């Protein structure tokens, strides 16, 4: 199903077709799949200091480089893999972020053991919906919920998971609905959130 070109979107979606598709079909829609949650957490870490469109254009390369973000396969990667990926022009060649992805896979496996799934863990940080209109310029870069998530993740040994990164993750994975009033996706995302059976 195609999306009409003449619709009102959040301003950040711009005019790039890839960005618009991401905004229309993914961003803000609730996600409970552990692989997608882990992938997004990692890619948000890679995005730190960069524009998200840069990561989005390289997403398939990241998926190839990190075994489709299969937790066990990423956790088993080693220094030789880091050296190999530092030569991969298809991704962001940042040693710290590559090493962080491997470390975070190991920590994510621990979360699965403790909570049953990553989804159950991450959705435990879902905040109460914001009252009042959502308008451009009023959306914060971080919230109390994202600060709490970040603090807990870091306590558990995760890296590249600051409060701003954590909030961007929460927005993208539908833990909050930050589509602005007037955006055609806001009601759709709200309906999906209302219908969602929260993981426990």
Short mmCIF file of N, CA and C in Angstrom, two decimals, residues 11-75:
data_model
loop_
_atom_site.label_atom_id
_atom_site.label_comp_id
_atom_site.label_asym_id
_atom_site.label_seq_id
_atom_site.Cartn_x
_atom_site.Cartn_y
_atom_site.Cartn_z
N UNK A 11 7.73 17.26 10.64
CA UNK A 11 8.63 18.03 9.78
C UNK A 11 9.96 17.35 9.55
N UNK A 12 10.42 16.53 10.51
CA UNK A 12 11.74 15.91 10.36
C UNK A 12 11.79 14.90 9.22
N UNK A 13 10.63 14.44 8.76
CA UNK A 13 10.62 13.44 7.68
C UNK A 13 11.12 14.03 6.37
N UNK A 14 11.06 15.35 6.23
CA UNK A 14 11.63 16.01 5.06
C UNK A 14 11.03 15.53 3.75
N UNK A 15 11.87 15.50 2.71
CA UNK A 15 11.40 15.14 1.38
C UNK A 15 12.07 13.89 0.82
N UNK A 16 13.03 13.33 1.59
CA UNK A 16 13.72 12.12 1.15
C UNK A 16 12.76 10.93 1.24
N UNK A 17 12.62 10.18 0.14
CA UNK A 17 11.65 9.08 0.09
C UNK A 17 11.95 8.00 1.14
N UNK A 18 13.23 7.69 1.37
CA UNK A 18 13.59 6.68 2.35
C UNK A 18 13.21 7.14 3.76
N UNK A 19 13.48 8.42 4.04
CA UNK A 19 13.15 8.99 5.34
C UNK A 19 11.64 9.02 5.55
N UNK A 20 10.91 9.39 4.52
CA UNK A 20 9.45 9.45 4.62
C UNK A 20 8.87 8.06 4.87
N UNK A 21 9.41 7.06 4.17
CA UNK A 21 8.92 5.69 4.36
C UNK A 21 9.18 5.23 5.79
N UNK A 22 10.36 5.53 6.30
CA UNK A 22 10.69 5.18 7.69
C UNK A 22 9.72 5.87 8.64
N UNK A 23 9.47 7.15 8.44
CA UNK A 23 8.53 7.90 9.26
C UNK A 23 7.12 7.30 9.17
N UNK A 24 6.69 6.98 7.96
CA UNK A 24 5.32 6.54 7.74
C UNK A 24 5.05 5.13 8.24
N UNK A 25 6.04 4.24 8.12
CA UNK A 25 5.79 2.81 8.36
C UNK A 25 6.45 2.25 9.62
N UNK A 26 7.46 2.96 10.16
CA UNK A 26 8.18 2.39 11.30
C UNK A 26 8.16 3.26 12.55
N UNK A 27 8.58 4.49 12.40
CA UNK A 27 8.81 5.34 13.57
C UNK A 27 7.54 5.53 14.39
N UNK A 28 7.63 5.25 15.67
CA UNK A 28 6.50 5.44 16.57
C UNK A 28 5.52 4.29 16.61
N UNK A 29 5.72 3.28 15.76
CA UNK A 29 4.85 2.10 15.80
C UNK A 29 5.40 1.13 16.84
N UNK A 30 4.57 0.63 17.76
CA UNK A 30 5.08 -0.20 18.86
C UNK A 30 5.74 -1.49 18.38
N UNK A 31 6.92 -1.76 18.93
CA UNK A 31 7.71 -2.93 18.56
C UNK A 31 7.94 -3.80 19.79
N UNK A 32 7.70 -5.10 19.65
CA UNK A 32 7.95 -6.04 20.74
C UNK A 32 8.87 -7.18 20.32
N UNK A 33 9.44 -7.08 19.14
CA UNK A 33 10.34 -8.10 18.63
C UNK A 33 11.76 -7.83 19.14
N UNK A 34 12.36 -8.81 19.80
CA UNK A 34 13.67 -8.60 20.43
C UNK A 34 14.76 -8.23 19.43
N UNK A 35 14.75 -8.83 18.25
CA UNK A 35 15.79 -8.53 17.26
C UNK A 35 15.68 -7.08 16.82
N UNK A 36 14.46 -6.63 16.53
CA UNK A 36 14.28 -5.24 16.11
C UNK A 36 14.62 -4.26 17.22
N UNK A 37 14.31 -4.61 18.44
CA UNK A 37 14.64 -3.74 19.57
C UNK A 37 16.16 -3.64 19.74
N UNK A 38 16.83 -4.77 19.64
CA UNK A 38 18.29 -4.75 19.78
C UNK A 38 18.94 -3.99 18.63
N UNK A 39 18.46 -4.24 17.42
CA UNK A 39 19.00 -3.53 16.26
C UNK A 39 18.87 -2.03 16.46
N UNK A 40 17.70 -1.58 16.87
CA UNK A 40 17.48 -0.15 17.00
C UNK A 40 18.37 0.45 18.10
N UNK A 41 18.51 -0.26 19.20
CA UNK A 41 19.37 0.23 20.27
C UNK A 41 20.80 0.42 19.76
N UNK A 42 21.28 -0.55 18.99
CA UNK A 42 22.63 -0.47 18.43
C UNK A 42 22.76 0.67 17.43
N UNK A 43 21.78 0.78 16.53
CA UNK A 43 21.85 1.81 15.50
C UNK A 43 21.72 3.21 16.09
N UNK A 44 20.95 3.34 17.15
CA UNK A 44 20.89 4.64 17.83
C UNK A 44 22.26 4.99 18.40
N UNK A 45 22.98 3.99 18.89
CA UNK A 45 24.33 4.23 19.37
C UNK A 45 25.27 4.66 18.26
N UNK A 46 25.16 4.01 17.10
CA UNK A 46 25.98 4.40 15.96
C UNK A 46 25.62 5.81 15.47
N UNK A 47 24.36 6.19 15.65
CA UNK A 47 23.92 7.49 15.16
C UNK A 47 24.48 8.64 15.98
N UNK A 48 24.88 8.36 17.21
CA UNK A 48 25.36 9.43 18.09
C UNK A 48 26.35 10.35 17.38
N UNK A 49 25.99 11.63 17.28
CA UNK A 49 26.83 12.61 16.60
C UNK A 49 26.60 12.71 15.11
N UNK A 50 25.68 11.90 14.58
CA UNK A 50 25.41 11.88 13.14
C UNK A 50 23.91 12.07 12.90
N UNK A 51 23.53 12.28 11.65
CA UNK A 51 22.12 12.38 11.28
C UNK A 51 21.56 10.97 11.10
N UNK A 52 20.30 10.75 11.53
CA UNK A 52 19.70 9.43 11.42
C UNK A 52 19.62 8.96 9.97
N UNK A 53 19.42 9.87 9.03
CA UNK A 53 19.34 9.45 7.63
C UNK A 53 20.63 8.78 7.19
N UNK A 54 21.76 9.18 7.76
CA UNK A 54 23.04 8.54 7.44
C UNK A 54 23.01 7.06 7.83
N UNK A 55 22.47 6.78 9.01
CA UNK A 55 22.37 5.40 9.48
C UNK A 55 21.34 4.65 8.67
N UNK A 56 20.22 5.29 8.39
CA UNK A 56 19.14 4.63 7.66
C UNK A 56 19.62 4.16 6.29
N UNK A 57 20.42 4.98 5.63
CA UNK A 57 20.93 4.61 4.31
C UNK A 57 21.91 3.45 4.37
N UNK A 58 22.49 3.24 5.53
CA UNK A 58 23.46 2.15 5.70
C UNK A 58 22.87 0.95 6.46
N UNK A 59 21.59 1.01 6.77
CA UNK A 59 21.01 -0.01 7.65
C UNK A 59 21.18 -1.43 7.13
N UNK A 60 20.98 -1.65 5.85
CA UNK A 60 21.15 -3.01 5.31
C UNK A 60 22.60 -3.47 5.44
N UNK A 61 23.54 -2.54 5.29
CA UNK A 61 24.95 -2.89 5.48
C UNK A 61 25.22 -3.27 6.93
N UNK A 62 24.62 -2.54 7.86
CA UNK A 62 24.77 -2.88 9.27
C UNK A 62 24.19 -4.26 9.55
N UNK A 63 23.05 -4.56 8.96
CA UNK A 63 22.44 -5.87 9.17
C UNK A 63 23.32 -6.99 8.66
N UNK A 64 23.96 -6.75 7.53
CA UNK A 64 24.88 -7.76 6.98
C UNK A 64 26.11 -7.90 7.87
N UNK A 65 26.62 -6.77 8.34
CA UNK A 65 27.84 -6.78 9.15
C UNK A 65 27.64 -7.45 10.50
N UNK A 66 26.43 -7.31 11.06
CA UNK A 66 26.16 -7.82 12.40
C UNK A 66 25.15 -8.97 12.40
N UNK A 67 25.23 -9.83 11.39
CA UNK A 67 24.46 -11.08 11.36
C UNK A 67 22.97 -10.86 11.60
N UNK A 68 22.42 -9.81 10.99
CA UNK A 68 21.00 -9.55 11.17
C UNK A 68 20.64 -9.18 12.60
N UNK A 69 21.65 -8.79 13.37
CA UNK A 69 21.50 -8.44 14.79
C UNK A 69 20.97 -9.61 15.61
N UNK A 70 21.36 -10.81 15.19
CA UNK A 70 21.11 -12.01 15.98
C UNK A 70 21.96 -11.91 17.25
N UNK A 71 21.32 -11.88 18.41
CA UNK A 71 22.02 -11.62 19.66
C UNK A 71 23.19 -12.57 19.91
N UNK A 72 22.96 -13.85 19.76
CA UNK A 72 24.00 -14.83 20.05
C UNK A 72 25.18 -14.71 19.09
N UNK A 73 24.87 -14.46 17.82
CA UNK A 73 25.95 -14.34 16.83
C UNK A 73 26.77 -13.07 17.06
N UNK A 74 26.09 -11.97 17.41
CA UNK A 74 26.82 -10.73 17.67
C UNK A 74 27.65 -10.87 18.94
N UNK A 75 27.09 -11.49 19.96
CA UNK A 75 27.80 -11.67 21.23
C UNK A 75 29.06 -12.51 21.04
#
